[in-house]
Short mmCIF file of C-alpha atoms in Angstrom, two decimals:
data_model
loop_
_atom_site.label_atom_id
_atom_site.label_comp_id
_atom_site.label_asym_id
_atom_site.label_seq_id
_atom_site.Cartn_x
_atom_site.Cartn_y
_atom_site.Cartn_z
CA UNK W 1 24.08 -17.67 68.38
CA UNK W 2 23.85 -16.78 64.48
CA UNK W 3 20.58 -17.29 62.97
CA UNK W 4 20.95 -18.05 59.44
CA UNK W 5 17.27 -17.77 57.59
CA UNK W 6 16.39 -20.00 55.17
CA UNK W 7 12.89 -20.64 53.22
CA UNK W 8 12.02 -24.26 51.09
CA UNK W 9 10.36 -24.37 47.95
CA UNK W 10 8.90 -27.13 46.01
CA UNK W 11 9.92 -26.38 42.05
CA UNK W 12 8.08 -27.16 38.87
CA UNK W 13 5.11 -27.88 40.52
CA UNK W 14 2.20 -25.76 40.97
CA UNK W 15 1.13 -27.61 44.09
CA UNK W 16 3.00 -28.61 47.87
CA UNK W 17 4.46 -31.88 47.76
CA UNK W 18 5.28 -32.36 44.31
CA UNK W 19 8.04 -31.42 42.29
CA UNK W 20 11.77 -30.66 43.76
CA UNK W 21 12.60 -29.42 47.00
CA UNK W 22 14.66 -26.63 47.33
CA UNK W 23 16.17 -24.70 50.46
CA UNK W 24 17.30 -21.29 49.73
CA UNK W 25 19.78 -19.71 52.74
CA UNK W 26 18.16 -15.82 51.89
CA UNK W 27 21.71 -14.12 53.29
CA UNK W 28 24.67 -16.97 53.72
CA UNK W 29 26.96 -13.98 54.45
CA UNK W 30 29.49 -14.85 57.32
CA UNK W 31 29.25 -18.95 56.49
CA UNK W 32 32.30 -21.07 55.34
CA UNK W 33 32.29 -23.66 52.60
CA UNK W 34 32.45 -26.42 55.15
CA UNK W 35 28.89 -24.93 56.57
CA UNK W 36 27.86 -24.30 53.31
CA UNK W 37 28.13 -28.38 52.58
CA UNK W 38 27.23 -29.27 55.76
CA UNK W 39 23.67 -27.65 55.83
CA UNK W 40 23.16 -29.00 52.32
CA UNK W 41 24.18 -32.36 53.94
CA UNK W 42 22.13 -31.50 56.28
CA UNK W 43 18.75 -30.32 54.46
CA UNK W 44 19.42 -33.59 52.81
CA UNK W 45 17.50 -32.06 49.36
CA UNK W 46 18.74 -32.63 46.22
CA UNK W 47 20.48 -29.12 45.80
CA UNK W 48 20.29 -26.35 48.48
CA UNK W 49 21.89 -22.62 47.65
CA UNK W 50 23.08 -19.82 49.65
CA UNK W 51 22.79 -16.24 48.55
CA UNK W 52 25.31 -13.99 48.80
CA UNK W 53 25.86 -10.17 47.60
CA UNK W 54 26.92 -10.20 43.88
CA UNK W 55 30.41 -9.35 42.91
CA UNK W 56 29.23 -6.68 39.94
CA UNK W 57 26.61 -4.09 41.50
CA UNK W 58 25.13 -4.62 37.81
CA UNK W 59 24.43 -8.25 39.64
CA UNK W 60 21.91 -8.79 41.57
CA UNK W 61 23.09 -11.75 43.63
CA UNK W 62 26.03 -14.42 43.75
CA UNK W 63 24.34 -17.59 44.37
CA UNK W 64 26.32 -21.10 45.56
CA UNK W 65 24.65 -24.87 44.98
CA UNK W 66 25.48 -27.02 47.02
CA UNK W 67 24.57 -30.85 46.73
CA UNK W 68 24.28 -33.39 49.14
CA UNK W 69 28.19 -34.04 49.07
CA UNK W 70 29.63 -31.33 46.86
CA UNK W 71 29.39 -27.69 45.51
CA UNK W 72 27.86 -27.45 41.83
CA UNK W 73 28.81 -24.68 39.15
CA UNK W 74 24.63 -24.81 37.77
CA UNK W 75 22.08 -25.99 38.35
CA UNK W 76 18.46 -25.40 37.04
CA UNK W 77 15.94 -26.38 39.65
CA UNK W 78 18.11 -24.14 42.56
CA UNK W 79 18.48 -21.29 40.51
CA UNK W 80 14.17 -21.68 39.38
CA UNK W 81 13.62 -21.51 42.96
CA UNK W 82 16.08 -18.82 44.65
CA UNK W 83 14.47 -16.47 41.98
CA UNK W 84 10.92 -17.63 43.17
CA UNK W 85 12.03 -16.59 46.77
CA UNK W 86 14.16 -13.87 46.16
CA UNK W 87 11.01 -11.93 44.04
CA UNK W 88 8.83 -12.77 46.19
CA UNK W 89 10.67 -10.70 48.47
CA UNK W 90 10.90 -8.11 45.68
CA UNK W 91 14.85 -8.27 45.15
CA UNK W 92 14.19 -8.88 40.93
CA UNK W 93 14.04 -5.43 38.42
CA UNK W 94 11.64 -5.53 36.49
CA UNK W 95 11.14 -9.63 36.41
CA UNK W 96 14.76 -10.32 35.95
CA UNK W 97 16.97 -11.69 38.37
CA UNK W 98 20.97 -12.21 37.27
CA UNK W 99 22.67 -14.32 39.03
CA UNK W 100 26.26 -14.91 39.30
CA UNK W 101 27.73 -18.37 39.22
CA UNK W 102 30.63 -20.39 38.82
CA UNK W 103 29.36 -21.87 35.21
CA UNK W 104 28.93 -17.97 34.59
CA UNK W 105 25.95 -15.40 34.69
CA UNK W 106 22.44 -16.95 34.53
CA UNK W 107 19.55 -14.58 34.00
CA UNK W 108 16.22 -15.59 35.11
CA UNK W 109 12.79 -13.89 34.12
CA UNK W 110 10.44 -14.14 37.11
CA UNK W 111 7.04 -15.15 35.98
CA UNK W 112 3.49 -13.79 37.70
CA UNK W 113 0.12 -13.69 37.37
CA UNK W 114 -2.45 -11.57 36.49
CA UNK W 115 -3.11 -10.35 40.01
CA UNK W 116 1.26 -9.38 39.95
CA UNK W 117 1.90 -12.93 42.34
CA UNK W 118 4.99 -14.31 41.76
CA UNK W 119 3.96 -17.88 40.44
CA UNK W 120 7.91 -19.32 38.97
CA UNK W 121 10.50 -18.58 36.89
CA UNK W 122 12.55 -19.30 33.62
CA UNK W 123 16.32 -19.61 33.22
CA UNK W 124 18.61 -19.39 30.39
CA UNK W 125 21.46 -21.86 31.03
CA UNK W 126 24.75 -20.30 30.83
CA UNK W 127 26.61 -21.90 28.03
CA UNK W 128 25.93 -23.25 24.69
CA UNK W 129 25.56 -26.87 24.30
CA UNK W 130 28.74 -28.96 24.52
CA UNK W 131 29.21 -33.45 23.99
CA UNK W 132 31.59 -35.23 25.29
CA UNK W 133 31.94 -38.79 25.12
CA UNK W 134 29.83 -41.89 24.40
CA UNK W 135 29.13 -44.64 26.92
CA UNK W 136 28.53 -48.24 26.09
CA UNK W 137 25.10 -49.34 26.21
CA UNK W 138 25.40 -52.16 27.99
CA UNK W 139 27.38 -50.53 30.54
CA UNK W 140 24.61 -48.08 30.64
CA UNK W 141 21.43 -50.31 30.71
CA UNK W 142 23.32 -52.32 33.40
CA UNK W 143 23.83 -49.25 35.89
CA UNK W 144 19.82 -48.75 35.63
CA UNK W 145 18.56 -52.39 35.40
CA UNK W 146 17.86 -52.59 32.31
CA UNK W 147 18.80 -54.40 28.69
CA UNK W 148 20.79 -53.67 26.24
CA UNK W 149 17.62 -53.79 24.16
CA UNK W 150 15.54 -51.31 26.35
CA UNK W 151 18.52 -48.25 25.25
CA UNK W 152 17.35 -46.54 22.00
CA UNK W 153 20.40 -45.27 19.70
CA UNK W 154 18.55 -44.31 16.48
CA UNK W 155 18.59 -40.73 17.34
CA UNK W 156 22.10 -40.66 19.77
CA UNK W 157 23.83 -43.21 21.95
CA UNK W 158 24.58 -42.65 25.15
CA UNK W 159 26.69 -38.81 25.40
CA UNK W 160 27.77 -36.92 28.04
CA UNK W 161 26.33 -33.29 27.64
CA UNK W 162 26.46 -30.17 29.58
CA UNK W 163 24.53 -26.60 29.13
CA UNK W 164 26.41 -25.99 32.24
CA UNK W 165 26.88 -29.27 34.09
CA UNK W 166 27.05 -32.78 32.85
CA UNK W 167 24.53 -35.60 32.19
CA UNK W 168 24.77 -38.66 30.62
CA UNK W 169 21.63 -38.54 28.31
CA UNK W 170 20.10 -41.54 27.28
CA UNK W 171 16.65 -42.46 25.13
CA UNK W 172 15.08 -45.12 26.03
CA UNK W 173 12.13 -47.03 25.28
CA UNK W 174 9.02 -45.91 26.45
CA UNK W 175 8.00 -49.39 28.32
CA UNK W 176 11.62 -49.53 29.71
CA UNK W 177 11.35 -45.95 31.92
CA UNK W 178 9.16 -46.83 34.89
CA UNK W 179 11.28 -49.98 35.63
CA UNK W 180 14.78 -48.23 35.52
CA UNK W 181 16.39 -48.78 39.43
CA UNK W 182 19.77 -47.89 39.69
CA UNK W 183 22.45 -49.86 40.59
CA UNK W 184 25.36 -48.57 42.79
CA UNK W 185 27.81 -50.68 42.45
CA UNK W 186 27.54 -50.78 38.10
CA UNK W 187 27.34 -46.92 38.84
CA UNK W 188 31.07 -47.02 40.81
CA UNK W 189 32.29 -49.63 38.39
CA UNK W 190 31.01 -47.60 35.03
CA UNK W 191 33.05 -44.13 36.44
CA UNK W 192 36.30 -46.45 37.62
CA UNK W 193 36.33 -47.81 33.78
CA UNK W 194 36.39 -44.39 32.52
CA UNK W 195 38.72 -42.06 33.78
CA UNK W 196 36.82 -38.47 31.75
CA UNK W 197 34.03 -39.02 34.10
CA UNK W 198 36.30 -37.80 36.55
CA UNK W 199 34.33 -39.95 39.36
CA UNK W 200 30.43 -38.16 38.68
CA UNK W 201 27.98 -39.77 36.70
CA UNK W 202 24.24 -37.99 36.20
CA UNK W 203 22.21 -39.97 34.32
CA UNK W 204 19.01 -38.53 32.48
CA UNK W 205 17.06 -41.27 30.81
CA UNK W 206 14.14 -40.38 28.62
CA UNK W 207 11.50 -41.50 26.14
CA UNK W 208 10.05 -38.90 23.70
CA UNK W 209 6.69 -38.45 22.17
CA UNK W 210 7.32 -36.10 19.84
CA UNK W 211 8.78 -32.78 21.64
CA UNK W 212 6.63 -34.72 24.86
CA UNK W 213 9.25 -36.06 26.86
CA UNK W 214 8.72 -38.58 30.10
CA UNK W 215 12.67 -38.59 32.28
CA UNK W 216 14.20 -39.84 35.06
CA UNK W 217 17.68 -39.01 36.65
CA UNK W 218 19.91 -40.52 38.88
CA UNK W 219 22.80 -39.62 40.66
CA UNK W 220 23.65 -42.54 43.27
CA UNK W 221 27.66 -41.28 43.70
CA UNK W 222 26.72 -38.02 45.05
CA UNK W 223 23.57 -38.82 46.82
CA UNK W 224 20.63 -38.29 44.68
CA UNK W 225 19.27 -41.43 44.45
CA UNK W 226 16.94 -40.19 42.03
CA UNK W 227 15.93 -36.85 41.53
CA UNK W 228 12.11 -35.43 41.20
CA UNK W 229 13.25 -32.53 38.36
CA UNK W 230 16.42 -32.26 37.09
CA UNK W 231 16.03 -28.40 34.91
CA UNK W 232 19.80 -28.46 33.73
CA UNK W 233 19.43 -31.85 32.62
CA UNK W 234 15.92 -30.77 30.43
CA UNK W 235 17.80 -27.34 29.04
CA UNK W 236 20.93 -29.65 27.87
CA UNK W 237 18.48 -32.62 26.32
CA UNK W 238 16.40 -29.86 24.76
CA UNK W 239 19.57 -28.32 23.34
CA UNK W 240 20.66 -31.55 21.97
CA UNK W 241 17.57 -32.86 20.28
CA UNK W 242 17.19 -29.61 18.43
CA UNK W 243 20.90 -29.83 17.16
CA UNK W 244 19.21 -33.21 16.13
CA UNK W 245 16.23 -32.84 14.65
CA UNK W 246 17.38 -29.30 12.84
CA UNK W 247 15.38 -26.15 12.54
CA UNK W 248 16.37 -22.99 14.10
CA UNK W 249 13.97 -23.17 17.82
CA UNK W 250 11.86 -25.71 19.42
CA UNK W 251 9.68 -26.05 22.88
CA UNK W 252 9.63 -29.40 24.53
CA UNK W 253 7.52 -30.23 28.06
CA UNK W 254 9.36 -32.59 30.11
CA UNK W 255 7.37 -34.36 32.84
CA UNK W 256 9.67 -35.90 35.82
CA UNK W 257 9.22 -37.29 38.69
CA UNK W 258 6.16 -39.46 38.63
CA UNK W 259 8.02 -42.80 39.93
CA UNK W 260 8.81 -40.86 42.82
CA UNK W 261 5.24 -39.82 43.79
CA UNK W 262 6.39 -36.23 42.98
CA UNK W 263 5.30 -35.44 39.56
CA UNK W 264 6.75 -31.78 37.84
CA UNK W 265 6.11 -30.24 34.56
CA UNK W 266 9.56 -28.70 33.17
CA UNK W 267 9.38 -26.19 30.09
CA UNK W 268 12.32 -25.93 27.80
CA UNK W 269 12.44 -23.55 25.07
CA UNK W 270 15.92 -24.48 22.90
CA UNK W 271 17.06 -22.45 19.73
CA UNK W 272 20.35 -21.91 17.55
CA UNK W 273 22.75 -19.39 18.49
CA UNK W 274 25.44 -18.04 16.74
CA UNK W 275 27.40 -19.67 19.47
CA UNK W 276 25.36 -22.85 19.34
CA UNK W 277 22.63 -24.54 20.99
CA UNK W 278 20.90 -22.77 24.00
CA UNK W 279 17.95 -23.19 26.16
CA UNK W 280 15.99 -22.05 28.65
CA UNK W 281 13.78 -24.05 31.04
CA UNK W 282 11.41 -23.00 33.62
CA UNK W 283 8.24 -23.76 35.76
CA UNK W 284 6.13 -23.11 38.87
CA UNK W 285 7.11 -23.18 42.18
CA UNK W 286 4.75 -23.29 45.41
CA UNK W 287 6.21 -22.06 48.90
CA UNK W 288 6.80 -24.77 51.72
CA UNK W 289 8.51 -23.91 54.61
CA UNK W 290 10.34 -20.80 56.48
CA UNK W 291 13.12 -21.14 59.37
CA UNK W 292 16.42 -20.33 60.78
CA UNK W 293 19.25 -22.41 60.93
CA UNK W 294 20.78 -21.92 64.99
CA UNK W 295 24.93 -22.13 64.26
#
């Protein structure tokens, strides 16, 4: 009977049972996609990813994310945590982990401590940022339970964005974030009205402090009920406020996660490229749980 190893993580948190789960499959070699989704269905974690040897030898692994329901071309928290794993097992050179995935290459720097303890890691998100279109705010508030009041548009309406993969990102007001509960059916009813959502909606709500940012995502249609850290979300809203605000680089902490009992810290760094608006985002990660998977 195959014995496929896997190892769990919790991500941007510097502490067990906070932040994201994550289970990493160390060698998926041999496994189909249909067992590939099925032991993500089966983990039942927000994301789980399977490692596989990379393509270009200049690579140092090709790694697939899986959600609950269907394969993902990035993701941040999965790709925070395989590095964590995979260093700790000494696979990076010199800190750096690159990563091949269907979004394109992501490079991660693997982050330690003074002692040389592998403590997290930081990715850069593989593409520059990119909008797509606006949703109404009612349509909006309504899938989270809120008013049309509670949405804040001075800085942006409602936009689809991607770094990578695609959010919805919405401000809201500070009061309104800790009552947000999504609703499934306004959720199915929002995608049905609008074909270019091609059936997914993410969506990252936020209120902002200054570059202090409190968030919350959901993802009902594809199983997430909510999610504890979403890091591709934070890279794509830190990409977008800086194409706001101007200036040339900014930092931004993003703190997720606290409705859910399972508080995380996300760091984004954004800055202009001559390609556009990029980020990186990053945190801790503390090790969970170790096992094999009988097939």
């Amino acid at each position: 009977m195959p014995r496929i190893p896997y190892e769990t993580v919790d991500v941007f948190t510097d502490r067990p049972f906070g932040g994201n789960p994550l289970a990493v499959f160390t060698d998926a070699r041999g496994l189909s996609d249909a067992q590939m989704q099925a032991l993500a269905a089966e983990m039942n974690y927000s994301e789980t990813t399977f490692v596989l040897p990379a393509d270009d030898p200049a690579n140092d692994a090709r790694v697939r994310i899986f959600h609950r329901t269907a394969e993902m071309p990035f993701a941040g928290h999965p790709n925070v945590g395989t590095a964590y794993v995979l260093a700790r097992h000494g696979q990076d050179r010199d800190g750096v982990l690159r990563f091949e995935q269907k979004a394109g290459l992501v490079e991660i720097a693997v982050e330690r401590d003074a002692a040389g303890v592998v403590t997290g890691a930081v990715i850069a998100a593989p593409q520059a940022l990119s909008l797509g279109m606006e949703l109404p705010i009612d349509e909006i508030a309504t899938c989270v339970g809120l008013s049309s009041d509670d949405i804040a548009i001075a800085a942006h309406k409602p936009v689809q964005a991607s770094v990578g993969v695609k959010f919805v990102l919405t401000q809201v007001a500070p009061e309104a974030l800790a009552g947000a509960t999504p609703d499934l059916t306004a959720f199915r009813k929002l995608v049905r009205l609008h074909g270019d959502l091609a059936g997914r909606l993410s969506l990252f709500l936020y209120a902002r402090d200054g570059n202090t940012i409190r968030a919350r995502m959901f993802a009902p249609l594809a199983g997430t009920w909510e999610d504890p850290a979403t890091g591709s979300a934070s890279a794509t809203l830190g990409a977008l406020l800086l194409s706001l605000d101007g200036g040339d680089k900014a930092a931004f902490t993003i703190t997720q996660g606290v409705e859910m009992g399972r508080p995380s810290v996300l760091k984004v760094t954004s800055w202009r490229a001559e390609d556009g608006y990029r980020s990186r985002v990053g945190g801790s990660c503390t090790p969970m749980f170790r096992g094999e998977a009988l097939l």
